[in-house]
Coordinates of C-alpha atoms in Angstrom, one line a residue:
M1 CA 143.2 112.1 -113.2
K2 CA 144.6 112.1 -109.8
N3 CA 142.3 115.1 -108.9
F4 CA 138.7 113.3 -110.4
L5 CA 139.5 110.3 -108.4
S6 CA 139.3 112.2 -105.3
T7 CA 136.7 113.7 -105.9
K8 CA 133.2 113.6 -104.8
A9 CA 131.8 113.4 -108.9
F10 CA 133.7 109.8 -108.6
F11 CA 133.0 109.2 -104.8
V12 CA 129.0 109.0 -106.5
T13 CA 130.4 107.2 -110.1
A14 CA 131.3 104.8 -108.4
I15 CA 128.7 104.0 -105.3
I16 CA 126.1 104.5 -109.0
F17 CA 128.9 101.6 -110.5
I18 CA 128.9 98.9 -107.9
T19 CA 125.8 99.2 -106.7
F20 CA 123.6 98.3 -109.7
F21 CA 127.0 95.7 -110.7
V22 CA 125.4 93.9 -107.5
Y23 CA 122.2 94.9 -106.8
G24 CA 120.7 95.7 -110.2
K25 CA 119.8 92.2 -111.7
A26 CA 117.3 92.8 -108.6
V27 CA 115.4 95.5 -110.6
N28 CA 113.9 92.3 -111.9
F29 CA 113.0 90.4 -109.4
A30 CA 109.2 90.1 -108.6
L31 CA 107.0 91.4 -105.6
L32 CA 107.4 88.6 -103.0
S33 CA 104.4 88.0 -101.7
L34 CA 105.3 89.1 -97.8
D35 CA 105.5 92.8 -97.2
D36 CA 105.6 93.1 -100.8
T37 CA 102.5 91.9 -101.6
S38 CA 100.9 94.1 -99.0
S39 CA 102.4 97.4 -99.0
I40 CA 101.7 97.3 -102.4
T41 CA 99.2 95.1 -104.9
G42 CA 97.3 95.1 -101.9
N43 CA 96.7 98.1 -101.5
L44 CA 97.0 99.5 -104.7
E45 CA 93.5 101.6 -104.5
R46 CA 94.8 104.0 -102.2
I47 CA 98.6 104.3 -104.1
S48 CA 97.1 104.3 -107.1
D49 CA 94.5 107.0 -106.8
I50 CA 96.1 110.6 -105.2
K51 CA 92.8 112.0 -104.4
K52 CA 94.0 109.1 -101.1
I53 CA 97.0 110.0 -99.9
P54 CA 95.7 111.7 -96.7
L55 CA 94.7 108.3 -97.0
L56 CA 97.8 107.0 -96.0
F57 CA 98.3 109.0 -92.9
T58 CA 95.3 107.1 -91.2
T59 CA 95.7 103.4 -92.0
N60 CA 98.4 101.0 -90.9
C61 CA 100.7 100.4 -93.9
Y62 CA 99.5 97.3 -95.1
N63 CA 96.2 97.4 -95.8
E64 CA 92.7 99.5 -94.1
E65 CA 90.4 96.9 -93.8
S66 CA 93.6 95.1 -91.1
P67 CA 93.0 96.9 -87.7
D68 CA 95.7 94.7 -86.1
I69 CA 99.0 96.0 -88.3
P70 CA 100.3 97.6 -85.5
Y71 CA 103.1 99.4 -88.5
Y72 CA 102.0 103.1 -89.0
R73 CA 104.4 104.2 -92.0
P74 CA 102.5 106.4 -94.0
I75 CA 105.8 108.7 -95.4
L76 CA 107.2 104.2 -96.3
T77 CA 103.7 104.1 -98.5
L78 CA 103.7 108.1 -99.6
T79 CA 106.8 106.7 -101.6
F80 CA 104.9 103.8 -103.5
A81 CA 102.0 106.2 -104.1
I82 CA 104.5 108.3 -106.2
E83 CA 105.5 105.4 -107.7
T84 CA 102.8 104.3 -108.8
I85 CA 100.8 107.7 -109.5
L86 CA 103.7 108.6 -111.8
F87 CA 104.3 105.2 -113.5
G88 CA 101.9 102.7 -112.8
Y89 CA 101.9 99.5 -111.3
N90 CA 105.5 98.4 -112.4
S91 CA 107.1 95.8 -110.1
K92 CA 110.7 97.4 -112.0
I93 CA 110.2 100.6 -110.7
Y94 CA 109.5 99.6 -107.1
H95 CA 112.7 97.7 -107.1
F96 CA 114.9 100.8 -108.9
G97 CA 113.7 102.7 -106.6
N98 CA 114.7 101.2 -103.5
I99 CA 118.3 101.2 -105.6
Y100 CA 118.8 104.4 -106.6
L101 CA 117.7 105.7 -102.7
F102 CA 120.0 103.5 -101.4
C103 CA 123.1 104.7 -103.5
F104 CA 121.7 108.1 -102.3
S105 CA 121.4 107.5 -98.8
L106 CA 125.2 106.3 -98.9
Y107 CA 126.1 109.6 -100.5
L108 CA 124.7 111.0 -97.5
M109 CA 126.3 109.1 -95.0
Y110 CA 129.4 110.6 -96.6
L111 CA 128.3 114.3 -96.5
L112 CA 127.7 113.7 -92.7
L113 CA 130.6 112.0 -92.7
V114 CA 132.8 115.3 -94.3
K115 CA 130.4 117.4 -91.8
L116 CA 132.0 115.9 -88.3
K117 CA 135.8 116.1 -89.9
F118 CA 136.0 112.3 -90.2
N119 CA 139.2 111.2 -93.3
E120 CA 137.6 112.0 -96.5
A121 CA 139.8 109.0 -98.7
I122 CA 139.0 106.7 -95.7
S123 CA 135.4 107.6 -95.5
K124 CA 135.1 106.7 -99.3
F125 CA 136.4 104.1 -99.1
I126 CA 134.5 102.1 -95.9
L127 CA 131.0 103.8 -97.6
L128 CA 132.0 101.7 -100.1
L129 CA 132.7 98.5 -98.8
L130 CA 129.7 99.0 -96.4
A131 CA 127.2 99.5 -99.4
V132 CA 128.5 95.4 -101.1
H133 CA 127.9 93.9 -97.8
P134 CA 126.6 90.7 -98.2
V135 CA 125.0 91.1 -94.1
I136 CA 122.8 93.7 -95.8
S137 CA 122.5 92.5 -99.5
S138 CA 118.6 92.0 -98.5
T139 CA 117.8 96.3 -98.2
V140 CA 117.6 96.2 -101.6
A141 CA 117.9 92.8 -103.0
Y142 CA 113.6 92.7 -102.2
V143 CA 111.1 96.6 -101.9
S144 CA 109.7 96.7 -98.2
P145 CA 112.8 96.9 -96.5
R146 CA 112.6 100.3 -98.2
S147 CA 111.8 101.4 -94.4
E148 CA 115.0 101.9 -93.6
I149 CA 116.3 102.8 -96.3
L150 CA 114.6 106.2 -95.9
T151 CA 114.8 106.0 -91.7
A152 CA 118.8 106.2 -93.2
I153 CA 117.9 108.8 -95.6
F154 CA 116.1 111.0 -92.7
I155 CA 118.0 109.8 -89.8
I156 CA 121.7 111.5 -91.7
L157 CA 120.1 114.5 -93.1
S158 CA 118.7 115.4 -89.6
F159 CA 122.1 115.0 -88.2
I160 CA 123.4 117.3 -91.0
M161 CA 120.9 119.5 -90.4
L162 CA 121.9 119.3 -86.8
T163 CA 125.5 120.5 -86.8
D164 CA 124.7 123.1 -89.9
Y165 CA 122.0 124.5 -86.4
L166 CA 124.7 124.1 -84.0
E167 CA 127.8 125.6 -86.0
T168 CA 125.4 128.3 -87.2
K169 CA 122.4 129.0 -84.7
K170 CA 120.1 130.0 -87.8
I171 CA 116.6 128.9 -87.1
F172 CA 116.3 127.6 -90.8
F173 CA 118.5 124.6 -89.5
L174 CA 117.1 124.3 -86.9
V175 CA 113.1 123.9 -89.3
L176 CA 115.1 121.1 -91.4
Y177 CA 116.4 119.4 -88.6
V178 CA 113.1 118.8 -86.8
L179 CA 110.9 118.5 -90.1
F180 CA 113.4 115.2 -91.3
Y181 CA 113.3 113.5 -87.9
V182 CA 109.9 114.0 -88.2
I183 CA 109.8 112.0 -91.3
A184 CA 111.6 109.7 -90.2
L185 CA 109.1 109.2 -87.4
F186 CA 106.7 108.6 -89.6
T187 CA 108.5 106.5 -91.9
K188 CA 108.9 103.8 -89.2
E189 CA 109.1 103.0 -85.1
S190 CA 112.4 102.6 -85.0
A191 CA 113.1 106.2 -85.2
L192 CA 111.9 107.6 -81.9
T193 CA 115.3 106.1 -80.6
F194 CA 116.9 108.9 -81.6
F195 CA 115.0 111.4 -79.2
P196 CA 117.6 111.0 -76.5
L197 CA 120.5 110.1 -78.7
Y198 CA 120.3 113.2 -80.4
F199 CA 121.4 115.0 -77.0
V200 CA 124.0 112.3 -77.0
F201 CA 125.8 113.8 -80.0
V202 CA 126.0 117.5 -79.3
F203 CA 127.3 116.5 -75.6
L204 CA 129.9 113.5 -76.5
F205 CA 131.0 115.5 -79.8
D206 CA 131.4 118.7 -77.7
Y207 CA 129.3 120.8 -79.7
K208 CA 129.0 124.2 -77.0
I209 CA 125.2 125.0 -75.5
T210 CA 123.3 126.4 -72.7
F211 CA 121.3 124.0 -70.8
K212 CA 118.6 126.4 -71.1
E213 CA 119.4 125.5 -75.4
Y214 CA 119.2 121.6 -74.4
I215 CA 115.6 122.5 -72.6
K216 CA 114.5 124.5 -75.6
L217 CA 115.8 121.5 -78.4
F218 CA 114.2 119.2 -75.8
I219 CA 110.5 121.1 -76.6
I220 CA 111.1 121.1 -80.2
L221 CA 111.5 118.0 -80.7
L222 CA 108.8 116.7 -78.3
I223 CA 106.1 118.5 -79.8
P224 CA 105.9 116.7 -82.8
T225 CA 106.8 113.4 -81.0
I226 CA 103.6 113.9 -78.8
F227 CA 102.2 114.6 -82.4
Y228 CA 103.3 111.4 -84.0
F229 CA 102.2 109.4 -80.7
V230 CA 98.5 110.3 -81.2
C231 CA 98.2 109.8 -85.0
R232 CA 99.5 106.4 -84.7
N233 CA 97.6 106.0 -81.5
A234 CA 94.1 106.8 -83.8
V235 CA 95.5 104.2 -86.6
V236 CA 96.7 101.3 -85.2
P237 CA 97.1 98.8 -82.1
Q238 CA 99.3 100.1 -79.2
T239 CA 102.3 97.8 -77.8
D240 CA 102.5 97.0 -74.8
F241 CA 106.3 98.6 -73.9
L242 CA 106.0 97.8 -70.0
Y243 CA 106.0 94.1 -70.3
F244 CA 108.7 93.7 -73.2
I245 CA 110.4 96.0 -71.1
T246 CA 109.9 94.2 -67.3
N247 CA 110.4 90.9 -68.4
I248 CA 113.6 89.6 -68.3
T249 CA 113.4 87.1 -71.8
T250 CA 113.0 90.2 -73.9
Y251 CA 117.1 91.5 -72.5
T252 CA 118.2 87.4 -73.0
N253 CA 116.7 87.0 -76.9
F254 CA 118.3 90.7 -77.6
I255 CA 122.4 89.8 -76.3
K256 CA 121.4 86.5 -78.5
I257 CA 120.2 88.7 -81.4
L258 CA 123.3 91.0 -80.9
I259 CA 125.7 87.9 -80.8
V260 CA 123.7 87.1 -83.9
Y261 CA 124.7 90.6 -85.7
M262 CA 127.8 90.7 -84.7
S263 CA 129.5 87.3 -85.8
K264 CA 128.0 87.9 -89.2
I265 CA 129.0 91.9 -89.3
L266 CA 132.7 90.2 -89.2
Y267 CA 132.3 86.7 -91.3
P268 CA 129.2 87.3 -93.4
D269 CA 130.1 83.5 -94.4
Y270 CA 126.0 82.6 -94.7
I271 CA 123.2 85.0 -94.6
H272 CA 120.1 83.9 -93.6
T273 CA 116.7 85.1 -95.2
I274 CA 115.9 84.9 -91.5
L275 CA 116.3 83.6 -88.1
Y276 CA 113.9 82.2 -85.6
N277 CA 114.0 80.8 -82.2
I278 CA 118.2 81.5 -82.5
H279 CA 120.1 79.0 -81.7
L280 CA 123.7 80.1 -81.2
S281 CA 126.4 78.3 -82.1
S282 CA 130.3 78.0 -80.8
K283 CA 131.2 80.0 -83.5
D284 CA 129.0 83.0 -83.1
I285 CA 130.2 82.7 -79.5
T286 CA 133.8 82.7 -80.3
I287 CA 133.2 86.1 -83.2
A288 CA 131.3 88.0 -80.9
I289 CA 133.9 87.0 -78.3
I290 CA 136.5 88.7 -80.7
F291 CA 134.3 91.9 -81.4
I292 CA 134.2 92.3 -78.3
L293 CA 137.2 92.0 -77.6
L294 CA 138.2 94.6 -79.9
T295 CA 136.1 97.0 -79.0
I296 CA 138.2 96.8 -75.7
I297 CA 141.3 97.4 -77.4
I298 CA 140.3 100.4 -79.6
F299 CA 138.4 102.1 -76.3
Y300 CA 141.8 101.0 -74.2
K301 CA 144.2 101.9 -76.9
K302 CA 142.3 105.2 -77.5
L303 CA 142.8 103.9 -81.4
A304 CA 139.1 106.2 -82.0
N305 CA 137.6 108.9 -80.4
R306 CA 136.5 107.2 -76.9
K307 CA 132.9 109.8 -77.3
L308 CA 132.1 108.3 -80.6
I309 CA 132.9 105.1 -79.7
I310 CA 130.5 105.7 -77.0
F311 CA 127.9 107.5 -79.9
S312 CA 128.3 104.6 -82.0
L313 CA 127.3 101.7 -79.5
L314 CA 125.0 103.5 -78.0
S315 CA 123.2 104.0 -80.8
V316 CA 123.0 101.0 -82.8
V317 CA 121.9 99.6 -78.9
T318 CA 119.4 101.9 -79.4
F319 CA 118.2 101.3 -82.3
L320 CA 118.2 97.2 -82.5
F321 CA 116.0 97.4 -79.1
P322 CA 112.5 98.0 -80.2
T323 CA 113.1 94.9 -83.0
V324 CA 112.7 92.9 -79.5
F325 CA 108.9 94.6 -78.7
L326 CA 108.1 92.8 -81.5
S327 CA 105.6 89.3 -80.1
E328 CA 108.6 86.9 -82.2
N329 CA 111.8 87.8 -82.3
Q330 CA 113.1 87.4 -86.2
V331 CA 115.7 88.1 -86.8
F332 CA 116.1 90.2 -90.5
Y333 CA 119.6 91.2 -91.3
H334 CA 118.2 94.9 -93.2
R335 CA 118.0 96.0 -90.0
L336 CA 121.5 96.6 -89.9
F337 CA 121.7 99.2 -92.2
L338 CA 121.7 102.4 -90.2
P339 CA 124.0 100.5 -87.5
L340 CA 126.4 99.2 -89.5
F341 CA 127.1 103.5 -91.0
F342 CA 127.8 104.1 -86.5
L343 CA 129.7 101.3 -86.3
S344 CA 131.4 102.7 -89.8
M345 CA 132.1 105.9 -87.9
I346 CA 134.3 103.9 -85.4
L347 CA 136.4 102.0 -87.8
I348 CA 137.3 105.0 -90.4
Q349 CA 139.1 106.9 -87.1
V350 CA 140.8 103.4 -86.1
I351 CA 141.6 103.3 -89.8
D352 CA 143.5 107.3 -90.2
N353 CA 145.3 106.7 -86.6
L354 CA 146.8 103.1 -87.8
L355 CA 147.5 104.8 -90.9
K356 CA 148.8 108.2 -89.1
K357 CA 151.0 105.9 -86.8
Y358 CA 152.4 102.8 -89.5
S359 CA 152.7 104.8 -92.9
F360 CA 153.8 101.6 -94.7
L361 CA 149.7 100.9 -94.4
K362 CA 149.1 103.6 -96.7
K363 CA 150.0 101.3 -99.2
I364 CA 148.3 98.4 -97.9
F365 CA 145.2 99.7 -97.1
P366 CA 143.4 100.7 -100.0
F367 CA 144.6 97.0 -101.8
C368 CA 142.7 95.5 -98.8
V369 CA 139.8 97.2 -98.7
I370 CA 138.9 96.6 -102.5
V371 CA 139.9 92.8 -102.0
L372 CA 137.0 92.7 -99.1
I373 CA 134.6 95.3 -101.8
I374 CA 135.1 92.6 -104.7
I375 CA 134.4 89.5 -102.3
F376 CA 131.9 90.7 -100.2
S377 CA 129.9 91.9 -103.8
F378 CA 129.8 89.0 -104.7
K379 CA 129.2 87.4 -102.3
S380 CA 125.9 89.7 -101.6
F381 CA 125.6 89.0 -106.3
L382 CA 124.8 85.5 -105.0
N383 CA 122.9 86.3 -102.0
I384 CA 120.0 88.5 -102.8
D385 CA 119.0 85.9 -105.4
K386 CA 117.1 84.1 -102.8
Y387 CA 114.5 87.0 -103.3
I388 CA 114.2 86.0 -106.7
N389 CA 110.5 85.4 -106.5
S390 CA 108.2 84.1 -104.2
D391 CA 108.6 80.7 -104.6
I392 CA 112.8 80.9 -104.6
F393 CA 112.1 82.7 -101.4
W394 CA 109.9 80.3 -99.9
I395 CA 112.2 77.8 -100.1
N396 CA 114.7 79.7 -98.9
M397 CA 112.7 81.0 -95.6
Y398 CA 111.3 77.5 -94.6
K399 CA 115.4 76.1 -95.4
D400 CA 116.5 78.5 -92.6
A401 CA 113.4 78.5 -90.1
P402 CA 111.8 75.7 -90.1
N403 CA 110.2 76.0 -86.6
Y404 CA 108.2 79.3 -87.6
H405 CA 104.4 79.4 -88.7
L406 CA 105.3 82.2 -91.1
S407 CA 107.7 79.8 -93.4
C408 CA 105.5 76.8 -93.3
F409 CA 102.2 79.2 -94.2
G410 CA 104.2 80.9 -96.9
L411 CA 105.6 77.8 -98.1
S412 CA 101.5 76.3 -98.3
K413 CA 100.5 79.4 -100.1
Q414 CA 103.3 78.8 -102.7
Y415 CA 102.2 74.7 -103.0
Y416 CA 98.9 75.7 -103.5
L417 CA 98.9 78.5 -106.2
A418 CA 101.3 75.4 -107.9
G419 CA 98.5 72.7 -107.7
Q420 CA 100.6 70.4 -105.1
Y421 CA 97.2 70.5 -102.6
D422 CA 98.4 67.9 -100.7
K423 CA 101.9 69.4 -99.6
S424 CA 100.1 72.5 -99.1
L425 CA 98.2 71.1 -96.4
E426 CA 100.5 69.5 -94.9
L427 CA 102.6 73.1 -94.6
I428 CA 99.4 74.8 -93.1
N429 CA 98.8 72.3 -90.5
E430 CA 102.8 72.6 -89.5
A431 CA 101.3 76.6 -89.6
R432 CA 99.0 75.3 -87.1
K433 CA 100.6 73.5 -84.9
L434 CA 102.9 75.7 -84.3
R435 CA 100.4 78.6 -83.9
D436 CA 97.0 78.3 -84.8
L437 CA 96.0 81.5 -86.5
Y438 CA 92.8 82.1 -87.9
E439 CA 94.1 82.8 -90.8
Y440 CA 95.8 79.9 -91.2
K441 CA 92.7 77.5 -90.2
I442 CA 91.0 79.8 -93.1
T443 CA 93.8 78.5 -95.6
A444 CA 93.2 75.0 -94.3
C445 CA 89.6 75.0 -95.4
N446 CA 90.3 76.3 -98.9
I447 CA 92.7 73.9 -99.2
L448 CA 90.3 71.2 -98.1
M449 CA 88.0 72.8 -100.0
T450 CA 89.8 73.0 -103.3
Q451 CA 90.2 69.0 -102.1
D452 CA 86.5 67.7 -102.3
K453 CA 87.1 67.3 -98.7
Y454 CA 84.0 69.2 -97.2
D455 CA 83.2 67.3 -93.9
E456 CA 87.1 68.7 -92.8
A457 CA 86.8 71.3 -93.8
K458 CA 83.5 72.2 -92.1
K459 CA 84.8 70.8 -88.9
I460 CA 87.6 73.9 -89.1
L461 CA 84.8 76.3 -90.4
F462 CA 81.5 75.0 -87.6
K463 CA 84.4 76.3 -84.9
L464 CA 85.4 79.1 -86.0
L465 CA 81.6 80.0 -85.9
E466 CA 81.6 79.2 -82.0
E467 CA 84.1 81.3 -81.5
K468 CA 83.2 84.7 -83.1
E469 CA 80.5 85.2 -86.2
A470 CA 82.8 86.0 -89.3
F471 CA 82.4 86.9 -93.0
E472 CA 85.1 84.4 -93.9
P473 CA 83.3 81.0 -92.6
V474 CA 80.2 82.0 -93.8
F475 CA 81.2 82.4 -96.9
Y476 CA 82.9 79.3 -97.3
L477 CA 80.3 77.4 -95.6
S478 CA 77.7 78.4 -98.3
Q479 CA 79.6 77.7 -101.2
I480 CA 80.3 74.2 -99.6
Y481 CA 77.0 74.1 -99.3
Y482 CA 76.4 74.7 -102.7
F483 CA 78.6 72.3 -104.6
E484 CA 77.4 69.4 -101.8
G485 CA 73.7 70.9 -104.2
D486 CA 71.9 71.8 -100.2
M487 CA 70.2 74.7 -102.1
K488 CA 68.7 76.0 -98.5
K489 CA 71.6 76.2 -96.4
A490 CA 73.9 77.7 -99.2
V491 CA 71.5 80.4 -99.3
E492 CA 71.1 80.5 -96.0
Y493 CA 74.6 81.2 -95.3
A494 CA 74.9 83.3 -98.2
K495 CA 72.8 85.8 -96.6
Q496 CA 74.8 85.6 -93.1
A497 CA 78.0 86.8 -95.2
Y498 CA 75.8 89.5 -97.0
T499 CA 75.5 91.4 -93.9
I500 CA 79.2 91.3 -93.1
K501 CA 80.5 92.1 -95.8
E502 CA 77.0 93.1 -98.9
N503 CA 80.6 94.3 -101.3
D504 CA 82.7 91.9 -101.5
E505 CA 82.7 90.8 -105.5
L506 CA 83.6 86.7 -105.0
L507 CA 80.4 86.7 -103.0
L508 CA 78.4 89.0 -105.5
K509 CA 79.4 86.5 -108.0
H510 CA 78.7 83.1 -105.6
I511 CA 74.8 84.8 -104.8
K512 CA 74.1 85.2 -109.0
R513 CA 75.0 81.5 -109.4
L514 CA 72.5 81.0 -106.4
P515 CA 68.5 80.7 -106.6
G516 CA 66.2 82.1 -104.7
F517 CA 68.3 84.4 -103.3
D518 CA 65.7 87.3 -102.4
L519 CA 67.9 90.6 -101.7
N520 CA 67.2 92.8 -103.7
I521 CA 69.1 92.5 -107.4
H522 CA 70.5 96.3 -107.1
K523 CA 72.0 95.2 -104.5
L524 CA 74.2 92.5 -106.2
K525 CA 75.6 94.4 -109.4
E526 CA 79.3 94.9 -109.3

């Protein structure tokens, strides 16, 4: 029995059992009307047809008719396509896929730690603790954070293959290393941060390679990286990196984000669905200071290899830094999944050294970790209830970030679906005060039309048409004039809408009820 408890098979069994015990109920959760529905429900036409898989690499990850979306993640969408093609549109399958991939990523982390000569027993305990840490519970609670899990899988695999190549010099491992790095790139943009980190890893872990071999590795990675940028720039808008890098606000915001992350890693009391416009509390600052002091002590006392500390911290900071390139500094905790692993590397070495120095700790350590696993499991089990369905999610998101326009917009949609139009209108107006986006104006018009407030809706629509002719304003105006009984104007605006988007299903249904619409009837068939 003792021998079995120390085997990889038992560790895999423990990962699967604990993960499904804590997160298993998420299989019955609905898809959220956030990124989940955009990535899956709004993409069903593409992800349910095997013939359209090549299109995943030529469009953004949400919807081919949304050219302003800056996310190019074809591998992420491909995983949804595989599940949909094999099992159909089923939220349980997507959630189960997330949990399975999460377990697999933890096992790969273990394999990398073993390859790097970390203590196996301690590594197992710490990875089980990482699995149930409340700060990353949202990674498994809903479907969209799969990008974080997949990125972790391919980055860890790339490090495993890199170490194999450096130890054996076999081309086979070199090819796999580059392949997994490229797949990670096409999974999530932040994988690009590992381009320089691979070379830091080789240097700090004392792998003996020549300068010529460094150049060789650099060129081999550079070519597919350039190819990735060519593909990405052809599909999604480019981010103005120079603006963010030269803006001092970028760095102050990033420091705030790091302080919040440090605070929640050490003391995960309440895990927000989102943080926006961060206001640091004295508790956050105090815990962050403790975190920094502990790191300094570990470094100064050599409780962990100093090169490992440098590599791990550099990996965390480098991987998280691109989040400030977003136009808005939202804090989502699922971004901590891979960084938390790199921090765990330091913790494993610290514990290993302490146990060697103070033998009495060997009896205390397992007990302490098991207690933490139980506490964290309970907190994570409760925390994922915020993601049961869209209603509960948007209520919690609005509670956590009432000054964020997207929180107001999302909750407004849920009130609209529930038939509470006054509350829906109140929230969409809140969103417009914070950021008056085109989509919010159109949503406000839709609510006003539902309430028969046609004059207020027309004012917004006419202003939108002054800015730019678009499908929604002319289509909505045609509907309003139809309801008001002005068929001449209803037909006039319907014709304009038809010239912009002639195959829109709702427009075609609307046209059929308009008398005197003189376009060829065969073009109007659905």
